[in-house]
Amino acid sequence: MKKLSKEINQLLKKESTIDFLAAVRQFINLLETRTLGIELFYTEAHISLANLYQSGLNLENIDLIYSDAESKFEEVNKEELKKENENLISSLGEDSFYWKVFDPTVLGTSGKPTVDQKVAAKDVCQGWLVDDFADIYADLKEEIFKIDIIRTDESIEDALWQLKFGFHHHWGNHCIDAIRALHYLWYDGKLAM
């Protein structure tokens, strides 16, 4: 195994990085555990997603030194990913659908958030916890593979950059949607506590 640079070692030793990677691994382990009942899974998922989101907020942006847009890495086997997270998410089915507003900050002509019924109606869509969990899992698992298995300066730096970017533009959206849906499932009495 190649020795990591001083910069990458320092990055990996930052408290925000340590906390974030612990939250990532906890979420991945939760989805790969096959022995949980549905209520325990939802409880643990709610906690795990909240921790993941909080630590994603705190993860620092990094400047790329070792990697760039041309960097290429061995990819995670997508079929293996599907097998590894079969836990309960594949059996949640229609009980895990929810309504959401695709973008709750739609701006009106004044440049301020609007309550225009036409805008609101077209932005209402259906969310699905199965999709949220699967997308978050795939995004995190692919990058943790670069950190734990490929483990080069280039792969670790790229993975942390991709994880922060994904927080802002993909998996973070799924995370907050799932947290909100789970909140209503629990606290509106749709699940037994």
Short mmCIF file of N, CA and C in Angstrom, two decimals:
data_model
loop_
_atom_site.label_atom_id
_atom_site.label_comp_id
_atom_site.label_asym_id
_atom_site.label_seq_id
_atom_site.Cartn_x
_atom_site.Cartn_y
_atom_site.Cartn_z
N MET A 1 0.84 -1.18 0.00
CA MET A 1 0.00 0.00 0.00
C MET A 1 0.89 1.24 0.00
N LYS A 2 0.56 2.16 -0.90
CA LYS A 2 1.32 3.39 -1.02
C LYS A 2 1.10 4.29 0.19
N LYS A 3 2.15 4.93 0.64
CA LYS A 3 2.06 5.85 1.77
C LYS A 3 1.33 7.12 1.34
N LEU A 4 0.45 7.60 2.19
CA LEU A 4 -0.32 8.81 1.89
C LEU A 4 0.49 10.06 2.19
N SER A 5 0.21 11.12 1.45
CA SER A 5 0.91 12.39 1.63
C SER A 5 0.54 13.04 2.96
N LYS A 6 1.34 14.00 3.35
CA LYS A 6 1.10 14.76 4.58
C LYS A 6 -0.26 15.47 4.50
N GLU A 7 -0.58 16.07 3.34
CA GLU A 7 -1.84 16.81 3.18
C GLU A 7 -3.06 15.91 3.34
N ILE A 8 -3.00 14.72 2.75
CA ILE A 8 -4.14 13.79 2.83
C ILE A 8 -4.25 13.24 4.25
N ASN A 9 -3.13 12.92 4.87
CA ASN A 9 -3.16 12.47 6.27
C ASN A 9 -3.77 13.53 7.18
N GLN A 10 -3.40 14.78 6.97
CA GLN A 10 -3.97 15.87 7.78
C GLN A 10 -5.48 16.00 7.54
N LEU A 11 -5.87 15.86 6.30
CA LEU A 11 -7.29 15.92 5.95
C LEU A 11 -8.07 14.80 6.64
N LEU A 12 -7.52 13.60 6.64
CA LEU A 12 -8.17 12.45 7.26
C LEU A 12 -8.21 12.55 8.78
N LYS A 13 -7.31 13.35 9.37
CA LYS A 13 -7.26 13.50 10.82
C LYS A 13 -8.11 14.65 11.36
N LYS A 14 -8.70 15.43 10.46
CA LYS A 14 -9.56 16.53 10.90
C LYS A 14 -10.80 15.95 11.56
N GLU A 15 -11.23 16.58 12.63
CA GLU A 15 -12.41 16.10 13.36
C GLU A 15 -13.64 16.04 12.46
N SER A 16 -13.81 17.05 11.60
CA SER A 16 -14.98 17.07 10.73
C SER A 16 -14.95 15.89 9.74
N THR A 17 -13.78 15.53 9.27
CA THR A 17 -13.65 14.39 8.35
C THR A 17 -13.89 13.08 9.09
N ILE A 18 -13.31 12.94 10.26
CA ILE A 18 -13.49 11.73 11.07
C ILE A 18 -14.97 11.52 11.39
N ASP A 19 -15.64 12.58 11.85
CA ASP A 19 -17.06 12.48 12.19
C ASP A 19 -17.90 12.13 10.97
N PHE A 20 -17.61 12.77 9.85
CA PHE A 20 -18.37 12.52 8.64
C PHE A 20 -18.18 11.07 8.17
N LEU A 21 -16.94 10.61 8.11
CA LEU A 21 -16.70 9.24 7.64
C LEU A 21 -17.32 8.21 8.58
N ALA A 22 -17.36 8.51 9.87
CA ALA A 22 -18.03 7.61 10.82
C ALA A 22 -19.52 7.55 10.52
N ALA A 23 -20.14 8.70 10.23
CA ALA A 23 -21.56 8.74 9.90
C ALA A 23 -21.84 8.01 8.59
N VAL A 24 -20.96 8.17 7.61
CA VAL A 24 -21.10 7.46 6.33
C VAL A 24 -21.05 5.96 6.55
N ARG A 25 -20.06 5.50 7.30
CA ARG A 25 -19.92 4.06 7.54
C ARG A 25 -21.10 3.50 8.34
N GLN A 26 -21.60 4.29 9.28
CA GLN A 26 -22.75 3.85 10.08
C GLN A 26 -23.97 3.67 9.19
N PHE A 27 -24.22 4.62 8.28
CA PHE A 27 -25.36 4.53 7.38
C PHE A 27 -25.20 3.32 6.44
N ILE A 28 -24.02 3.15 5.89
CA ILE A 28 -23.78 2.00 5.01
C ILE A 28 -24.00 0.70 5.76
N ASN A 29 -23.47 0.59 6.97
CA ASN A 29 -23.66 -0.63 7.77
C ASN A 29 -25.13 -0.88 8.06
N LEU A 30 -25.88 0.17 8.34
CA LEU A 30 -27.31 0.03 8.60
C LEU A 30 -28.02 -0.57 7.39
N LEU A 31 -27.72 -0.05 6.21
CA LEU A 31 -28.39 -0.56 5.02
C LEU A 31 -27.91 -1.96 4.62
N GLU A 32 -26.75 -2.35 5.08
CA GLU A 32 -26.25 -3.69 4.76
C GLU A 32 -26.62 -4.73 5.81
N THR A 33 -27.20 -4.30 6.93
CA THR A 33 -27.64 -5.22 7.97
C THR A 33 -28.95 -5.85 7.56
N ARG A 34 -29.03 -7.16 7.60
CA ARG A 34 -30.21 -7.87 7.11
C ARG A 34 -31.15 -8.33 8.21
N THR A 35 -30.83 -8.06 9.46
CA THR A 35 -31.58 -8.67 10.55
C THR A 35 -32.50 -7.72 11.31
N LEU A 36 -32.68 -6.50 10.83
CA LEU A 36 -33.50 -5.53 11.56
C LEU A 36 -34.97 -5.64 11.16
N GLY A 37 -35.85 -5.46 12.15
CA GLY A 37 -37.27 -5.33 11.87
C GLY A 37 -37.53 -3.94 11.31
N ILE A 38 -38.69 -3.75 10.71
CA ILE A 38 -39.02 -2.49 10.04
C ILE A 38 -39.00 -1.30 10.98
N GLU A 39 -39.58 -1.43 12.17
CA GLU A 39 -39.63 -0.28 13.09
C GLU A 39 -38.24 0.09 13.58
N LEU A 40 -37.42 -0.90 13.90
CA LEU A 40 -36.05 -0.60 14.33
C LEU A 40 -35.26 0.00 13.18
N PHE A 41 -35.48 -0.53 11.98
CA PHE A 41 -34.79 0.03 10.81
C PHE A 41 -35.15 1.50 10.63
N TYR A 42 -36.44 1.83 10.67
CA TYR A 42 -36.85 3.23 10.51
C TYR A 42 -36.28 4.10 11.62
N THR A 43 -36.29 3.61 12.84
CA THR A 43 -35.74 4.38 13.96
C THR A 43 -34.25 4.65 13.75
N GLU A 44 -33.52 3.60 13.45
CA GLU A 44 -32.07 3.74 13.23
C GLU A 44 -31.77 4.58 11.99
N ALA A 45 -32.58 4.43 10.95
CA ALA A 45 -32.36 5.22 9.73
C ALA A 45 -32.57 6.70 10.00
N HIS A 46 -33.60 7.02 10.77
CA HIS A 46 -33.87 8.43 11.09
C HIS A 46 -32.69 9.05 11.83
N ILE A 47 -32.18 8.36 12.82
CA ILE A 47 -31.02 8.84 13.58
C ILE A 47 -29.79 8.93 12.69
N SER A 48 -29.56 7.88 11.91
CA SER A 48 -28.39 7.83 11.04
C SER A 48 -28.41 8.94 10.00
N LEU A 49 -29.57 9.18 9.40
CA LEU A 49 -29.68 10.24 8.39
C LEU A 49 -29.45 11.61 9.00
N ALA A 50 -29.97 11.83 10.21
CA ALA A 50 -29.76 13.12 10.89
C ALA A 50 -28.27 13.33 11.17
N ASN A 51 -27.58 12.28 11.64
CA ASN A 51 -26.14 12.37 11.89
C ASN A 51 -25.37 12.60 10.59
N LEU A 52 -25.77 11.89 9.55
CA LEU A 52 -25.12 12.02 8.25
C LEU A 52 -25.28 13.44 7.71
N TYR A 53 -26.48 13.97 7.80
CA TYR A 53 -26.72 15.32 7.30
C TYR A 53 -25.92 16.35 8.10
N GLN A 54 -25.95 16.24 9.43
CA GLN A 54 -25.20 17.18 10.27
C GLN A 54 -23.71 17.13 9.97
N SER A 55 -23.17 15.93 9.87
CA SER A 55 -21.73 15.82 9.62
C SER A 55 -21.40 16.24 8.19
N GLY A 56 -22.34 16.08 7.25
CA GLY A 56 -22.13 16.57 5.89
C GLY A 56 -22.07 18.09 5.85
N LEU A 57 -22.89 18.74 6.68
CA LEU A 57 -22.83 20.20 6.80
C LEU A 57 -21.46 20.65 7.30
N ASN A 58 -20.92 19.90 8.25
CA ASN A 58 -19.65 20.28 8.87
C ASN A 58 -18.41 19.87 8.08
N LEU A 59 -18.58 18.97 7.11
CA LEU A 59 -17.43 18.54 6.29
C LEU A 59 -16.90 19.73 5.52
N GLU A 60 -15.62 19.95 5.61
CA GLU A 60 -15.01 21.11 4.97
C GLU A 60 -14.88 20.89 3.46
N ASN A 61 -15.00 21.97 2.72
CA ASN A 61 -14.67 21.93 1.30
C ASN A 61 -13.16 21.79 1.18
N ILE A 62 -12.73 21.07 0.16
CA ILE A 62 -11.29 20.90 -0.01
C ILE A 62 -10.87 21.39 -1.39
N ASP A 63 -9.65 21.86 -1.45
CA ASP A 63 -9.05 22.23 -2.72
C ASP A 63 -8.38 21.00 -3.30
N LEU A 64 -8.55 20.79 -4.59
CA LEU A 64 -7.96 19.62 -5.23
C LEU A 64 -6.49 19.88 -5.56
N ILE A 65 -5.65 19.00 -5.06
CA ILE A 65 -4.21 19.06 -5.32
C ILE A 65 -3.80 17.85 -6.17
N TYR A 66 -4.31 16.69 -5.81
CA TYR A 66 -3.89 15.43 -6.42
C TYR A 66 -4.84 14.91 -7.51
N SER A 67 -6.08 15.34 -7.48
CA SER A 67 -7.06 14.83 -8.45
C SER A 67 -7.65 15.98 -9.25
N ASP A 68 -8.28 15.63 -10.36
CA ASP A 68 -8.96 16.62 -11.19
C ASP A 68 -10.05 15.92 -11.99
N ALA A 69 -10.66 16.64 -12.90
CA ALA A 69 -11.76 16.09 -13.69
C ALA A 69 -11.34 14.89 -14.54
N GLU A 70 -10.07 14.75 -14.80
CA GLU A 70 -9.56 13.65 -15.63
C GLU A 70 -9.23 12.39 -14.81
N SER A 71 -9.31 12.48 -13.50
CA SER A 71 -8.97 11.33 -12.65
C SER A 71 -9.95 10.18 -12.91
N LYS A 72 -9.39 9.01 -13.04
CA LYS A 72 -10.20 7.79 -13.26
C LYS A 72 -9.84 6.77 -12.18
N PHE A 73 -10.89 6.08 -11.68
CA PHE A 73 -10.69 5.11 -10.62
C PHE A 73 -11.45 3.83 -10.94
N GLU A 74 -11.00 2.75 -10.34
CA GLU A 74 -11.75 1.51 -10.42
C GLU A 74 -13.14 1.79 -9.85
N GLU A 75 -14.15 1.28 -10.51
CA GLU A 75 -15.52 1.55 -10.05
C GLU A 75 -16.05 0.42 -9.19
N VAL A 76 -16.95 0.80 -8.31
CA VAL A 76 -17.67 -0.18 -7.49
C VAL A 76 -18.60 -0.95 -8.42
N ASN A 77 -18.72 -2.23 -8.21
CA ASN A 77 -19.62 -3.07 -8.98
C ASN A 77 -21.06 -2.74 -8.59
N LYS A 78 -21.82 -2.14 -9.52
CA LYS A 78 -23.19 -1.69 -9.23
C LYS A 78 -24.11 -2.85 -8.86
N GLU A 79 -23.91 -4.01 -9.45
CA GLU A 79 -24.73 -5.17 -9.11
C GLU A 79 -24.45 -5.64 -7.68
N GLU A 80 -23.21 -5.56 -7.26
CA GLU A 80 -22.86 -5.91 -5.88
C GLU A 80 -23.49 -4.92 -4.91
N LEU A 81 -23.53 -3.64 -5.29
CA LEU A 81 -24.18 -2.64 -4.44
C LEU A 81 -25.63 -3.01 -4.19
N LYS A 82 -26.32 -3.42 -5.25
CA LYS A 82 -27.72 -3.79 -5.11
C LYS A 82 -27.88 -4.96 -4.14
N LYS A 83 -26.97 -5.91 -4.20
CA LYS A 83 -27.05 -7.08 -3.32
C LYS A 83 -26.74 -6.71 -1.87
N GLU A 84 -25.78 -5.80 -1.69
CA GLU A 84 -25.33 -5.46 -0.34
C GLU A 84 -26.35 -4.66 0.45
N ASN A 85 -27.24 -3.92 -0.22
CA ASN A 85 -28.19 -3.10 0.53
C ASN A 85 -29.62 -3.61 0.38
N GLU A 86 -29.76 -4.91 0.22
CA GLU A 86 -31.08 -5.49 0.06
C GLU A 86 -31.89 -5.50 1.35
N ASN A 87 -31.27 -5.28 2.45
CA ASN A 87 -31.92 -5.29 3.76
C ASN A 87 -33.41 -5.06 3.64
N LEU A 88 -33.92 -4.09 4.26
CA LEU A 88 -35.36 -3.83 4.24
C LEU A 88 -35.78 -2.90 3.12
N ILE A 89 -34.85 -2.17 2.52
CA ILE A 89 -35.30 -1.16 1.58
C ILE A 89 -36.02 -1.76 0.38
N SER A 90 -35.63 -2.96 -0.01
CA SER A 90 -36.31 -3.57 -1.16
C SER A 90 -37.71 -4.06 -0.81
N SER A 91 -38.02 -4.18 0.47
CA SER A 91 -39.34 -4.66 0.87
C SER A 91 -40.24 -3.56 1.46
N LEU A 92 -39.77 -2.32 1.45
CA LEU A 92 -40.57 -1.23 2.03
C LEU A 92 -41.80 -0.94 1.19
N GLY A 93 -41.66 -1.08 -0.12
CA GLY A 93 -42.80 -0.96 -1.02
C GLY A 93 -43.55 0.34 -0.93
N GLU A 94 -44.87 0.25 -1.18
CA GLU A 94 -45.70 1.45 -1.27
C GLU A 94 -45.90 2.14 0.07
N ASP A 95 -45.61 1.48 1.15
CA ASP A 95 -45.72 2.12 2.46
C ASP A 95 -44.67 3.22 2.66
N SER A 96 -43.72 3.28 1.76
CA SER A 96 -42.65 4.27 1.93
C SER A 96 -42.74 5.42 0.93
N PHE A 97 -43.88 5.58 0.26
CA PHE A 97 -44.09 6.74 -0.60
C PHE A 97 -44.50 7.94 0.24
N TYR A 98 -44.16 9.12 -0.21
CA TYR A 98 -44.57 10.34 0.48
C TYR A 98 -44.66 11.47 -0.55
N TRP A 99 -45.34 12.55 -0.17
CA TRP A 99 -45.46 13.74 -1.02
C TRP A 99 -44.41 14.75 -0.62
N LYS A 100 -43.92 15.47 -1.61
CA LYS A 100 -42.95 16.52 -1.32
C LYS A 100 -43.07 17.61 -2.38
N VAL A 101 -42.53 18.75 -2.06
CA VAL A 101 -42.40 19.82 -3.04
C VAL A 101 -40.98 19.73 -3.55
N PHE A 102 -40.84 19.56 -4.85
CA PHE A 102 -39.52 19.33 -5.42
C PHE A 102 -38.53 20.41 -5.02
N ASP A 103 -38.91 21.66 -5.19
CA ASP A 103 -38.05 22.76 -4.76
C ASP A 103 -38.90 23.73 -3.95
N PRO A 104 -38.80 23.69 -2.62
CA PRO A 104 -39.65 24.53 -1.78
C PRO A 104 -39.28 26.01 -1.82
N THR A 105 -38.26 26.37 -2.58
CA THR A 105 -37.82 27.77 -2.64
C THR A 105 -38.07 28.39 -4.00
N VAL A 106 -39.07 27.90 -4.73
CA VAL A 106 -39.38 28.45 -6.05
C VAL A 106 -39.63 29.95 -5.92
N LEU A 107 -38.98 30.72 -6.78
CA LEU A 107 -39.08 32.17 -6.71
C LEU A 107 -40.12 32.69 -7.69
N GLY A 108 -40.89 33.65 -7.23
CA GLY A 108 -41.87 34.31 -8.09
C GLY A 108 -41.21 35.42 -8.88
N THR A 109 -42.01 36.19 -9.57
CA THR A 109 -41.47 37.28 -10.40
C THR A 109 -40.79 38.36 -9.57
N SER A 110 -41.13 38.45 -8.29
CA SER A 110 -40.50 39.45 -7.42
C SER A 110 -39.12 39.00 -6.95
N GLY A 111 -38.76 37.76 -7.24
CA GLY A 111 -37.48 37.25 -6.78
C GLY A 111 -37.54 36.67 -5.38
N LYS A 112 -38.74 36.62 -4.80
CA LYS A 112 -38.94 36.08 -3.45
C LYS A 112 -39.72 34.77 -3.55
N PRO A 113 -39.61 33.91 -2.53
CA PRO A 113 -40.40 32.67 -2.57
C PRO A 113 -41.88 32.98 -2.79
N THR A 114 -42.52 32.14 -3.58
CA THR A 114 -43.90 32.39 -3.96
C THR A 114 -44.84 31.33 -3.40
N VAL A 115 -46.09 31.69 -3.28
CA VAL A 115 -47.13 30.73 -2.90
C VAL A 115 -48.11 30.58 -4.06
N ASP A 116 -47.67 30.94 -5.25
CA ASP A 116 -48.48 30.83 -6.45
C ASP A 116 -48.95 29.38 -6.60
N GLN A 117 -50.25 29.18 -6.65
CA GLN A 117 -50.82 27.83 -6.71
C GLN A 117 -50.38 27.07 -7.95
N LYS A 118 -50.22 27.76 -9.08
CA LYS A 118 -49.77 27.09 -10.31
C LYS A 118 -48.35 26.55 -10.14
N VAL A 119 -47.49 27.36 -9.55
CA VAL A 119 -46.11 26.93 -9.30
C VAL A 119 -46.11 25.78 -8.30
N ALA A 120 -46.85 25.94 -7.21
CA ALA A 120 -46.88 24.91 -6.17
C ALA A 120 -47.39 23.59 -6.71
N ALA A 121 -48.46 23.63 -7.52
CA ALA A 121 -49.04 22.39 -8.05
C ALA A 121 -48.07 21.64 -8.94
N LYS A 122 -47.31 22.33 -9.76
CA LYS A 122 -46.40 21.62 -10.66
C LYS A 122 -45.15 21.11 -9.93
N ASP A 123 -44.83 21.67 -8.78
CA ASP A 123 -43.65 21.23 -8.05
C ASP A 123 -43.93 20.13 -7.03
N VAL A 124 -45.20 19.80 -6.82
CA VAL A 124 -45.52 18.70 -5.92
C VAL A 124 -45.22 17.39 -6.64
N CYS A 125 -44.50 16.54 -5.97
CA CYS A 125 -44.16 15.26 -6.59
C CYS A 125 -44.13 14.19 -5.50
N GLN A 126 -43.94 12.99 -5.94
CA GLN A 126 -43.94 11.88 -5.00
C GLN A 126 -42.49 11.48 -4.70
N GLY A 127 -42.20 11.33 -3.42
CA GLY A 127 -40.92 10.82 -3.00
C GLY A 127 -41.09 9.38 -2.58
N TRP A 128 -39.98 8.68 -2.46
CA TRP A 128 -40.01 7.27 -2.09
C TRP A 128 -38.79 6.97 -1.25
N LEU A 129 -38.99 6.54 -0.02
CA LEU A 129 -37.86 6.24 0.86
C LEU A 129 -36.92 5.21 0.25
N VAL A 130 -37.46 4.27 -0.49
CA VAL A 130 -36.61 3.25 -1.14
C VAL A 130 -35.60 3.94 -2.05
N ASP A 131 -36.06 4.88 -2.86
CA ASP A 131 -35.18 5.62 -3.76
C ASP A 131 -34.20 6.47 -2.98
N ASP A 132 -34.68 7.14 -1.93
CA ASP A 132 -33.79 7.97 -1.10
C ASP A 132 -32.67 7.12 -0.51
N PHE A 133 -33.02 6.03 0.15
CA PHE A 133 -32.01 5.17 0.77
C PHE A 133 -31.04 4.62 -0.27
N ALA A 134 -31.55 4.14 -1.39
CA ALA A 134 -30.70 3.53 -2.41
C ALA A 134 -29.74 4.55 -3.02
N ASP A 135 -30.22 5.76 -3.30
CA ASP A 135 -29.34 6.77 -3.89
C ASP A 135 -28.27 7.25 -2.91
N ILE A 136 -28.67 7.47 -1.67
CA ILE A 136 -27.68 7.88 -0.66
C ILE A 136 -26.63 6.79 -0.52
N TYR A 137 -27.09 5.56 -0.37
CA TYR A 137 -26.20 4.42 -0.20
C TYR A 137 -25.21 4.32 -1.35
N ALA A 138 -25.70 4.38 -2.58
CA ALA A 138 -24.82 4.23 -3.75
C ALA A 138 -23.78 5.34 -3.81
N ASP A 139 -24.21 6.59 -3.56
CA ASP A 139 -23.27 7.71 -3.59
C ASP A 139 -22.18 7.55 -2.53
N LEU A 140 -22.59 7.17 -1.32
CA LEU A 140 -21.62 7.04 -0.22
C LEU A 140 -20.72 5.84 -0.42
N LYS A 141 -21.28 4.73 -0.83
CA LYS A 141 -20.52 3.48 -0.97
C LYS A 141 -19.44 3.62 -2.04
N GLU A 142 -19.79 4.27 -3.14
CA GLU A 142 -18.81 4.45 -4.22
C GLU A 142 -17.61 5.26 -3.74
N GLU A 143 -17.86 6.30 -2.97
CA GLU A 143 -16.75 7.15 -2.51
C GLU A 143 -15.98 6.52 -1.36
N ILE A 144 -16.66 5.80 -0.49
CA ILE A 144 -15.95 5.15 0.62
C ILE A 144 -15.05 4.04 0.07
N PHE A 145 -15.44 3.45 -1.06
CA PHE A 145 -14.61 2.46 -1.76
C PHE A 145 -13.28 3.11 -2.17
N LYS A 146 -13.32 4.34 -2.67
CA LYS A 146 -12.10 5.05 -3.06
C LYS A 146 -11.21 5.32 -1.85
N ILE A 147 -11.85 5.61 -0.72
CA ILE A 147 -11.10 5.93 0.49
C ILE A 147 -10.49 4.68 1.11
N ASP A 148 -11.29 3.63 1.24
CA ASP A 148 -10.86 2.43 1.98
C ASP A 148 -10.12 1.41 1.12
N ILE A 149 -10.49 1.27 -0.14
CA ILE A 149 -9.93 0.21 -0.97
C ILE A 149 -8.85 0.72 -1.92
N ILE A 150 -9.15 1.74 -2.70
CA ILE A 150 -8.15 2.27 -3.64
C ILE A 150 -7.05 2.97 -2.85
N ARG A 151 -7.43 3.81 -1.92
CA ARG A 151 -6.58 4.44 -0.90
C ARG A 151 -5.28 5.06 -1.42
N THR A 152 -5.43 5.98 -2.35
CA THR A 152 -4.30 6.79 -2.81
C THR A 152 -4.61 8.24 -2.48
N ASP A 153 -3.61 9.10 -2.57
CA ASP A 153 -3.85 10.52 -2.35
C ASP A 153 -4.95 11.02 -3.29
N GLU A 154 -4.83 10.64 -4.55
CA GLU A 154 -5.78 11.08 -5.56
C GLU A 154 -7.20 10.57 -5.27
N SER A 155 -7.33 9.30 -4.92
CA SER A 155 -8.66 8.73 -4.72
C SER A 155 -9.33 9.27 -3.45
N ILE A 156 -8.57 9.45 -2.39
CA ILE A 156 -9.14 9.96 -1.13
C ILE A 156 -9.58 11.42 -1.31
N GLU A 157 -8.72 12.21 -1.91
CA GLU A 157 -9.06 13.61 -2.14
C GLU A 157 -10.31 13.72 -3.02
N ASP A 158 -10.33 12.94 -4.11
CA ASP A 158 -11.48 12.97 -5.01
C ASP A 158 -12.75 12.51 -4.30
N ALA A 159 -12.65 11.46 -3.51
CA ALA A 159 -13.81 10.94 -2.79
C ALA A 159 -14.39 11.98 -1.83
N LEU A 160 -13.55 12.63 -1.07
CA LEU A 160 -14.03 13.64 -0.12
C LEU A 160 -14.64 14.83 -0.86
N TRP A 161 -14.03 15.21 -1.97
CA TRP A 161 -14.59 16.30 -2.76
C TRP A 161 -15.96 15.89 -3.32
N GLN A 162 -16.05 14.67 -3.86
CA GLN A 162 -17.32 14.17 -4.43
C GLN A 162 -18.39 14.06 -3.35
N LEU A 163 -18.01 13.62 -2.17
CA LEU A 163 -18.98 13.49 -1.08
C LEU A 163 -19.56 14.84 -0.69
N LYS A 164 -18.72 15.86 -0.61
CA LYS A 164 -19.21 17.20 -0.28
C LYS A 164 -20.07 17.74 -1.42
N PHE A 165 -19.63 17.55 -2.65
CA PHE A 165 -20.41 17.99 -3.82
C PHE A 165 -21.76 17.28 -3.84
N GLY A 166 -21.76 15.97 -3.60
CA GLY A 166 -23.00 15.20 -3.58
C GLY A 166 -23.93 15.64 -2.46
N PHE A 167 -23.36 16.04 -1.35
CA PHE A 167 -24.17 16.58 -0.24
C PHE A 167 -24.96 17.79 -0.73
N HIS A 168 -24.29 18.67 -1.45
CA HIS A 168 -24.95 19.88 -1.94
C HIS A 168 -25.93 19.61 -3.08
N HIS A 169 -25.64 18.60 -3.91
CA HIS A 169 -26.39 18.47 -5.16
C HIS A 169 -27.15 17.16 -5.37
N HIS A 170 -26.94 16.15 -4.54
CA HIS A 170 -27.68 14.91 -4.77
C HIS A 170 -28.08 14.21 -3.48
N TRP A 171 -27.12 13.51 -2.86
CA TRP A 171 -27.51 12.68 -1.72
C TRP A 171 -28.01 13.52 -0.54
N GLY A 172 -27.54 14.75 -0.40
CA GLY A 172 -28.03 15.62 0.66
C GLY A 172 -29.52 15.92 0.52
N ASN A 173 -29.97 16.10 -0.73
CA ASN A 173 -31.40 16.31 -0.98
C ASN A 173 -32.20 15.07 -0.59
N HIS A 174 -31.72 13.89 -0.98
CA HIS A 174 -32.40 12.65 -0.60
C HIS A 174 -32.41 12.50 0.92
N CYS A 175 -31.32 12.88 1.54
CA CYS A 175 -31.20 12.75 3.00
C CYS A 175 -32.25 13.61 3.70
N ILE A 176 -32.36 14.86 3.32
CA ILE A 176 -33.30 15.76 3.99
C ILE A 176 -34.74 15.35 3.70
N ASP A 177 -35.02 14.87 2.48
CA ASP A 177 -36.36 14.39 2.15
C ASP A 177 -36.73 13.19 3.02
N ALA A 178 -35.79 12.26 3.16
CA ALA A 178 -36.05 11.06 3.96
C ALA A 178 -36.23 11.41 5.44
N ILE A 179 -35.43 12.33 5.94
CA ILE A 179 -35.56 12.75 7.34
C ILE A 179 -36.96 13.32 7.57
N ARG A 180 -37.40 14.16 6.67
CA ARG A 180 -38.73 14.77 6.81
C ARG A 180 -39.83 13.71 6.75
N ALA A 181 -39.75 12.80 5.80
CA ALA A 181 -40.76 11.74 5.69
C ALA A 181 -40.77 10.87 6.94
N LEU A 182 -39.59 10.51 7.44
CA LEU A 182 -39.51 9.68 8.64
C LEU A 182 -40.05 10.42 9.86
N HIS A 183 -39.80 11.72 9.91
CA HIS A 183 -40.34 12.51 11.02
C HIS A 183 -41.86 12.39 11.06
N TYR A 184 -42.50 12.53 9.91
CA TYR A 184 -43.97 12.43 9.86
C TYR A 184 -44.46 11.02 10.13
N LEU A 185 -43.73 10.02 9.66
CA LEU A 185 -44.13 8.64 9.94
C LEU A 185 -44.15 8.39 11.44
N TRP A 186 -43.12 8.87 12.14
CA TRP A 186 -43.02 8.65 13.59
C TRP A 186 -43.95 9.53 14.38
N TYR A 187 -43.86 10.82 14.16
CA TYR A 187 -44.49 11.76 15.08
C TYR A 187 -45.93 12.09 14.73
N ASP A 188 -46.42 11.63 13.59
CA ASP A 188 -47.85 11.73 13.30
C ASP A 188 -48.53 10.38 13.54
N GLY A 189 -47.84 9.48 14.19
CA GLY A 189 -48.43 8.23 14.60
C GLY A 189 -48.67 7.20 13.50
N LYS A 190 -48.00 7.35 12.37
CA LYS A 190 -48.19 6.41 11.27
C LYS A 190 -47.40 5.11 11.50
N LEU A 191 -46.43 5.19 12.42
CA LEU A 191 -45.69 4.01 12.85
C LEU A 191 -45.83 3.90 14.37
N ALA A 192 -45.88 2.69 14.86
CA ALA A 192 -45.94 2.51 16.32
C ALA A 192 -44.57 2.85 16.90
N MET A 193 -44.59 3.49 18.04
CA MET A 193 -43.31 3.86 18.67
C MET A 193 -43.03 2.95 19.83
#
